[in-house]
Short mmCIF file of C-alpha atoms in Angstrom, two decimals:
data_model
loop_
_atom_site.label_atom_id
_atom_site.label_comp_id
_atom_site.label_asym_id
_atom_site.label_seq_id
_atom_site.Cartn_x
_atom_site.Cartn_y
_atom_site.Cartn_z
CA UNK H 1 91.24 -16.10 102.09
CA UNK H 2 93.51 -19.42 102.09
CA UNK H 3 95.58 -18.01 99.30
CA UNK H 4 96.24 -14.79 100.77
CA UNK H 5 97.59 -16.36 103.46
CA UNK H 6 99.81 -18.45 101.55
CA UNK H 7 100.63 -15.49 100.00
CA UNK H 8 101.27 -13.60 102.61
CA UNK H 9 103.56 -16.53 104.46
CA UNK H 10 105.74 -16.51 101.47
CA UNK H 11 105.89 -13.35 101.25
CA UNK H 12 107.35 -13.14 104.87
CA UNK H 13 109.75 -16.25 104.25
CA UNK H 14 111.42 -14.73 101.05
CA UNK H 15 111.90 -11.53 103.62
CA UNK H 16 113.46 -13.36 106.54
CA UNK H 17 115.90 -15.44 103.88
CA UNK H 18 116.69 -12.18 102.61
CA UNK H 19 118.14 -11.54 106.14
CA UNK H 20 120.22 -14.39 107.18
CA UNK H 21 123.86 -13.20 106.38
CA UNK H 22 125.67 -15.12 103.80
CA UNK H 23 129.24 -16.14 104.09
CA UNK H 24 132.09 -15.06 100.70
CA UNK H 25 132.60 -17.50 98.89
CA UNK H 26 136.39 -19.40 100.05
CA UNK H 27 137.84 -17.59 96.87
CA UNK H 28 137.60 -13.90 97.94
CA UNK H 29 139.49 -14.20 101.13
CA UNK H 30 142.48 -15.67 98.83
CA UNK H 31 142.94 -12.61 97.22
CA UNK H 32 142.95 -10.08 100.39
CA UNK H 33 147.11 -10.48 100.11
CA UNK H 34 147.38 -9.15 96.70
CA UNK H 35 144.80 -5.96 97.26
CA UNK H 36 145.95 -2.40 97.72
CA UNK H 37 145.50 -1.14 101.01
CA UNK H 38 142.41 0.75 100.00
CA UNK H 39 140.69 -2.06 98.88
CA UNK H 40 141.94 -3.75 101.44
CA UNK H 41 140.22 -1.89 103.92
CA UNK H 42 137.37 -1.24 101.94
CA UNK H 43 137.10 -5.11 102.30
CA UNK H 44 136.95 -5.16 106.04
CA UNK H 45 133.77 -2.97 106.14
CA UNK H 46 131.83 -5.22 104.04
CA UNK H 47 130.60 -7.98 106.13
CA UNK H 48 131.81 -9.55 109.87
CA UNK H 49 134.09 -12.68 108.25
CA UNK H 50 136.09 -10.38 106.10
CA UNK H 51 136.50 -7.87 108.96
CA UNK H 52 138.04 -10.36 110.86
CA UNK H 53 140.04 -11.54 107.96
CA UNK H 54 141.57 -8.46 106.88
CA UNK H 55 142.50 -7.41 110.72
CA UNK H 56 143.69 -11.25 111.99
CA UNK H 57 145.61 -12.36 109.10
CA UNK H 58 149.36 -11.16 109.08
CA UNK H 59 149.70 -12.73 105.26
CA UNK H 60 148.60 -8.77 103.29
CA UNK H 61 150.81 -6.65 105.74
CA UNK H 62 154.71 -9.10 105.70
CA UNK H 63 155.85 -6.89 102.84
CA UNK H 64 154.62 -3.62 101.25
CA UNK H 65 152.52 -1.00 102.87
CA UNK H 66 151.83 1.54 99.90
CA UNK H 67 149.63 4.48 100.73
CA UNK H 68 148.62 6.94 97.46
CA UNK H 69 145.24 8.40 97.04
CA UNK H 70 142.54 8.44 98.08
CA UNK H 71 144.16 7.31 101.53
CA UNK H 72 146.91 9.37 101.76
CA UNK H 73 145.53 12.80 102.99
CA UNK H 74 143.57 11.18 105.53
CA UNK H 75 146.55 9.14 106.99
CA UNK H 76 147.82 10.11 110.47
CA UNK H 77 150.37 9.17 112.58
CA UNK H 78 147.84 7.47 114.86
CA UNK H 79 146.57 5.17 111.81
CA UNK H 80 149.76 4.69 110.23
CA UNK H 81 151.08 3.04 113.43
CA UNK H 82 147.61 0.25 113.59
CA UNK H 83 148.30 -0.40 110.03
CA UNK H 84 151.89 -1.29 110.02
CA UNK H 85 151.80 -2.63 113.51
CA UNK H 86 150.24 -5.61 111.42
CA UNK H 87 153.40 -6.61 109.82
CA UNK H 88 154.67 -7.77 113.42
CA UNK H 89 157.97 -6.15 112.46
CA UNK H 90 158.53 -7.72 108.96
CA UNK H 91 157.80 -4.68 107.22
CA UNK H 92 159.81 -4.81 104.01
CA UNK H 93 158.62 -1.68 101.65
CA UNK H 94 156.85 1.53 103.32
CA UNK H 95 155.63 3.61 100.42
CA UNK H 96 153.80 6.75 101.82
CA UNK H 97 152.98 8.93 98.61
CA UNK H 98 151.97 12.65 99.61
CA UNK H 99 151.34 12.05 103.15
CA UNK H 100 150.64 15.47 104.66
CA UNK H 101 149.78 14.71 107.98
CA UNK H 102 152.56 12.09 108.81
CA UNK H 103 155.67 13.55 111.63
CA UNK H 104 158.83 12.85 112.00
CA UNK H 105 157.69 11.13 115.28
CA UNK H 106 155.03 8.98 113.44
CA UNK H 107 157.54 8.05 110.90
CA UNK H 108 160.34 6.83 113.35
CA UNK H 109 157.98 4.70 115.85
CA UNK H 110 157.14 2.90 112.15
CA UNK H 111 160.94 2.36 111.32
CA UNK H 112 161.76 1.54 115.37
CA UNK H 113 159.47 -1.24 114.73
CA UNK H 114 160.21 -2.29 111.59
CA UNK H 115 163.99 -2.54 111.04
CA UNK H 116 164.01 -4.61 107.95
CA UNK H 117 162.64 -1.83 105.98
CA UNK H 118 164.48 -1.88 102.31
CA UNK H 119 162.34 0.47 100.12
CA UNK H 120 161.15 3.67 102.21
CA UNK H 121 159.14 6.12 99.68
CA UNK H 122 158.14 9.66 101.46
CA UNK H 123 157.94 11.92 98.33
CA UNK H 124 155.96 14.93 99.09
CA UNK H 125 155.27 14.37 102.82
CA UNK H 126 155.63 17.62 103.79
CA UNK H 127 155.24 17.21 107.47
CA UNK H 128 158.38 15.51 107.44
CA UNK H 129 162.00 17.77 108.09
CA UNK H 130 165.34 16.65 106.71
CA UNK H 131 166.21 15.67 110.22
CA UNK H 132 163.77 13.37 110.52
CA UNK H 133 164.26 11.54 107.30
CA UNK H 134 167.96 11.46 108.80
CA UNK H 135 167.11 10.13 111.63
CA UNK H 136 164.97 7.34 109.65
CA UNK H 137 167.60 6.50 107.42
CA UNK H 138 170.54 6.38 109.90
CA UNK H 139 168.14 4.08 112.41
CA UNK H 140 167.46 1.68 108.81
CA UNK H 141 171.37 1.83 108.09
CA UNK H 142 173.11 1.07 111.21
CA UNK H 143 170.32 -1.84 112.20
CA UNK H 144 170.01 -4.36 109.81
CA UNK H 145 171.97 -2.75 107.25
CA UNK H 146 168.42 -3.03 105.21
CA UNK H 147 167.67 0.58 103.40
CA UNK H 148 168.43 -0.24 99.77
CA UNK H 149 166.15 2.86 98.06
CA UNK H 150 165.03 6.12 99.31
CA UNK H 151 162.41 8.58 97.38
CA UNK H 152 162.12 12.02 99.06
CA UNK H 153 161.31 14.67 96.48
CA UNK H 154 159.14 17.20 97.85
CA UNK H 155 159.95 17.17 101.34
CA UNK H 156 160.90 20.72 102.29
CA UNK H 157 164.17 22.35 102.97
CA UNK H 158 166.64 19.45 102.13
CA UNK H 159 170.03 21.24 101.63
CA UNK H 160 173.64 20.02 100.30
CA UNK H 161 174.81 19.02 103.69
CA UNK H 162 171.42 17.13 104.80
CA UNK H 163 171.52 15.29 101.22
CA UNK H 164 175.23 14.43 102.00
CA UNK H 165 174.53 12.93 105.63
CA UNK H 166 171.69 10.43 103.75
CA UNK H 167 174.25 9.44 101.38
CA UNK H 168 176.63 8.97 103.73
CA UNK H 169 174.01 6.58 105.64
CA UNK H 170 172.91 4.76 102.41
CA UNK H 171 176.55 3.71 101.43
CA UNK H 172 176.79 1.76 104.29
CA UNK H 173 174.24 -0.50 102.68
CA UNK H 174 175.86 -0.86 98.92
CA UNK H 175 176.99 -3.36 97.05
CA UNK H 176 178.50 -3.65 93.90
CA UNK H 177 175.10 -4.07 91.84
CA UNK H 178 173.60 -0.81 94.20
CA UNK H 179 176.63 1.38 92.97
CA UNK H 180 175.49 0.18 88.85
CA UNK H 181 172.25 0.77 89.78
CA UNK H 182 172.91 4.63 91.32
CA UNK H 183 174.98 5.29 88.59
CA UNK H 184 171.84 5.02 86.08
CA UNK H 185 170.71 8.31 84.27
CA UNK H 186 167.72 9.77 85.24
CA UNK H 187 165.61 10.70 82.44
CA UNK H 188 162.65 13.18 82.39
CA UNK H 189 160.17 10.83 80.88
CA UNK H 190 160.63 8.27 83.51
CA UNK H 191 159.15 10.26 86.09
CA UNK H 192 155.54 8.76 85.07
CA UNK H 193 156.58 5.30 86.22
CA UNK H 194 154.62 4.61 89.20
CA UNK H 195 156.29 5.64 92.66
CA UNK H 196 156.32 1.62 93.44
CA UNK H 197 157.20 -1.20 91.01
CA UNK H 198 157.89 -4.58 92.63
CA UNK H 199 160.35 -5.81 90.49
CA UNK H 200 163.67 -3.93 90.49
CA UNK H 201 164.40 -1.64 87.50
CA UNK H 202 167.18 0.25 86.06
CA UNK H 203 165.13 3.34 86.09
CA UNK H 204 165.25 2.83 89.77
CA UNK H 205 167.90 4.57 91.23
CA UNK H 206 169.08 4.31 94.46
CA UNK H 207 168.61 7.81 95.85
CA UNK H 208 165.69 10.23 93.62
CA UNK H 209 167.18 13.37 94.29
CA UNK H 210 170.49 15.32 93.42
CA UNK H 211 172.50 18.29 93.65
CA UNK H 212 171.54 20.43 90.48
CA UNK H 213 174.88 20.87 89.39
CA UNK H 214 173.31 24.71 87.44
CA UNK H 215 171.40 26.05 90.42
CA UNK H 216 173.12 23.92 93.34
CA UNK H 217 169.92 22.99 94.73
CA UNK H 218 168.43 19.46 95.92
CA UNK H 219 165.93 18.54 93.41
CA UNK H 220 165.50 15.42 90.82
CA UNK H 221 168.31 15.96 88.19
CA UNK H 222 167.78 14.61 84.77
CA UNK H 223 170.04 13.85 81.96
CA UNK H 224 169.20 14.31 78.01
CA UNK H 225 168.35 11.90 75.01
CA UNK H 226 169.23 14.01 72.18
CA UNK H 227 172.48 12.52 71.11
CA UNK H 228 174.28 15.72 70.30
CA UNK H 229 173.75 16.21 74.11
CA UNK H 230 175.00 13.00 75.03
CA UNK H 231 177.91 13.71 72.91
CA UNK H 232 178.66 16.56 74.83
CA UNK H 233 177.70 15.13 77.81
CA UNK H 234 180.99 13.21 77.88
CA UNK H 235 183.06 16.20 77.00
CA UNK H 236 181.62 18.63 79.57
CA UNK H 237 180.09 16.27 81.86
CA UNK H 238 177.26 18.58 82.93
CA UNK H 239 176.66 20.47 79.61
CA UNK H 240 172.87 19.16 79.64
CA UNK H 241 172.38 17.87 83.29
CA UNK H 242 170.08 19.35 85.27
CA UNK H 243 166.69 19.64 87.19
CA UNK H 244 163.15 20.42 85.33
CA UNK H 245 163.57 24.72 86.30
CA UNK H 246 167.12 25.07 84.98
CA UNK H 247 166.79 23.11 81.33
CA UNK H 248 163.36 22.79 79.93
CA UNK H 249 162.16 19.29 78.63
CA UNK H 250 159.99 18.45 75.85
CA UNK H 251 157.06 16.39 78.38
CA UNK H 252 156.32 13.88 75.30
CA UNK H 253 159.63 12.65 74.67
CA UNK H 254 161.92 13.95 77.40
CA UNK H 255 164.67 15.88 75.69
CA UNK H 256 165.77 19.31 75.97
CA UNK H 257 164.24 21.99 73.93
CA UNK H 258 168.05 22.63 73.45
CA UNK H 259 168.94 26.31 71.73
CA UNK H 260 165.47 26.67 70.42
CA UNK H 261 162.12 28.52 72.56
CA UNK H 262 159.86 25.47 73.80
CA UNK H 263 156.64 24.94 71.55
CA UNK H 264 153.11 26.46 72.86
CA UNK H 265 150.62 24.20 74.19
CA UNK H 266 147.41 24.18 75.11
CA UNK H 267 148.14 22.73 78.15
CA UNK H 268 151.19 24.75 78.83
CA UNK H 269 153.54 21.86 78.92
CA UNK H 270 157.15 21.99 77.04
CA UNK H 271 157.14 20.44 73.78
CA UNK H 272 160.00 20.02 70.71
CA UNK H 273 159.24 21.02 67.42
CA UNK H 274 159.40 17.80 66.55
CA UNK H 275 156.57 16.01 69.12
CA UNK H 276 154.44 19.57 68.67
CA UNK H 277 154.75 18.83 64.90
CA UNK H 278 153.26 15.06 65.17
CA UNK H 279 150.53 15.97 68.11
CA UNK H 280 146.45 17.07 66.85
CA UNK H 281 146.29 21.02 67.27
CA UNK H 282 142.77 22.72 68.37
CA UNK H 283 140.88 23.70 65.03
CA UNK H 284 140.85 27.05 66.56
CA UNK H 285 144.58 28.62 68.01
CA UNK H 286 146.42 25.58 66.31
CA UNK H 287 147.72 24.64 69.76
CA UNK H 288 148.39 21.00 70.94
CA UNK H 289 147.61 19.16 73.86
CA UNK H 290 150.30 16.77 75.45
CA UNK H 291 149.35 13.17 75.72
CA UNK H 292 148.83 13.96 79.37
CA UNK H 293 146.08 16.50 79.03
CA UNK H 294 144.35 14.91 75.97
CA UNK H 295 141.00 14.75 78.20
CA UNK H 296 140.64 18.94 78.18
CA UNK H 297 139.89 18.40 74.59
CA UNK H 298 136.51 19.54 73.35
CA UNK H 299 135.03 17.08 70.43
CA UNK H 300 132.76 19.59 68.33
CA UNK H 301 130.72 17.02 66.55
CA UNK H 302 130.14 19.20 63.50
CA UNK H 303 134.01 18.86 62.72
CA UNK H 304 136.71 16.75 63.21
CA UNK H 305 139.26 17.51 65.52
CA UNK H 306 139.00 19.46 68.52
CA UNK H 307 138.88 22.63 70.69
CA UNK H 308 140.94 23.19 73.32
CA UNK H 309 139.38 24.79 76.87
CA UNK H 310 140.35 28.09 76.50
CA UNK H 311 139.06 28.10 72.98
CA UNK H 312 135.72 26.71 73.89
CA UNK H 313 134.76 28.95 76.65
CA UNK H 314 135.73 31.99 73.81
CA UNK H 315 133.33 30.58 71.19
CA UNK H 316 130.89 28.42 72.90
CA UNK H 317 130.19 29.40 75.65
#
């Protein structure tokens, strides 16, 4: 009977150690300024200190507030304004990827109280209308002077004249290195940089969008690597310049498909003959995948190569 009960009373001291709280370790709360705002939410749910760490120290809101997934179609105005209210007005870089629920009212309280804004990123925020990304940009321009990039492909019904008013805005803010920087080529392969880079980059130009001087639209404009294009490039000036629907682009390496009919894919992505040439083709229809969709390959494992999707639901399935 005596050792059960010592059993027993260690049994019950193991279970109420098990329940005092533990404090993280000095370390962790160190690195809360360099986490992405997931994470860095996901932080303040996980015990009482690092609540309180996350929502009373200013240090991981001063400078970038960079929403993507999984945050992004969950972000309303409402939350947007707790977040950035955080940066007590020293807001440098607001990077909302694919926001579908922010307005232009949500979006303006954020640049009212933030005026030092220098990177503002709203590419695909569909709730937004060219007047209020106006509106943003001419509050960010005649403040502080401060709006050195813009991103806003996807937002809806930008025309000519809207995309001239922004400009007109943004050129308050150049200087000489902004107008080398704008003048930069776009190129097609570029596009799978990541929305945000902290250090500047050539491939960062100053505005994302352009007038497509073939179909007179506002969409991303690209120029060509082939070198016969370049070469006539400089002779015709827009002989090869253009956005993704008026001049097809090989997705591997970025060029035109020029005179010739774009390769077939498995994927249905634009390739040259030369990348389709060089890329595995599907054992079955001789098709390739791009380096993009290389996880829709099937591995049959009495072969080598692979199937593609289409191919596999014909034969094995």
């Amino acid at each position: 009977m005596e050792i059960s009960h010592v059993v027993e009373d260690k049994e019950h001291q193991a279970e109420d150690e098990d329940e005092v709280p533990t404090v993280p370790r000095e370390a962790l709360f160190l690195v809360l300024a360099y986490l992405p705002l997931f994470e860095l939410l996901a932080m303040s749910e996980v015990c009482v200190s690092l609540r309180d760490a996350v929502h009373k120290d200013v240090l991981p809101w001063l400078d970038n507030i960079i929403v993507e997934r999984p945050l992004n179609l969950r972000l309303s105005d409402e939350i947007l304004m707790k977040i950035t209210s955080k940066a007590i007005g020293r807001l440098k870089t607001l990077a909302l990827v694919n926001c579908l629920k922010i307005t232009d009212d949500g979006l303006q309280w954020v640049i009212d109280k933030n005026p030092l804004i220098n990177k503002l990123y709203i590419p695909a925020c569909t709730g937004l209308t060219p007047e209020g990304v106006i509106r943003a940009v001419k509050t960010l321009s005649e403040g502080h002077h401060s709006l050195k990039s813009l991103r806003i492909n996807g937002i809806y019904n930008i025309k000519k004249e809207h995309l001239e008013t922004i400009l007109s805005y943004l050129q308050m803010n150049l200087s000489q290195q902004d107008m080398q920087r704008k003048q930069q080529p776009t190129l097609y392969h570029n596009r799978k940089f990541p929305i945000f880079r902290n250090e500047e980059s050539d491939h960062d130009p100053m505005l994302d969008v352009d007038i497509c001087p073939k179909c007179n639209d506002v969409r991303v404009v690209y120029e060509c690597l082939r070198e016969t294009c370049k070469r006539k490039t400089e002779l015709l000036s827009t002989e090869c310049r253009g956005c993704n629907l008026c001049i097809p682009r090989c997705e591997e390496c970025g060029r035109c498909t020029g005179s010739e009919e774009p390769e077939e894919t498995a994927c249905g992505d634009d390739l040259c003959s030369e990348c389709w040439l060089q890329l595995p083709k599907c054992n079955f229809c001789n098709r390739p995948y791009c380096n993009q969709h290389t996880n829709r390959q099937y591995k049959i494992s009495s072969s080598t190569g692979f199937v593609c999707d289409v191919c596999h639901i014909s034969y094995y399935c």
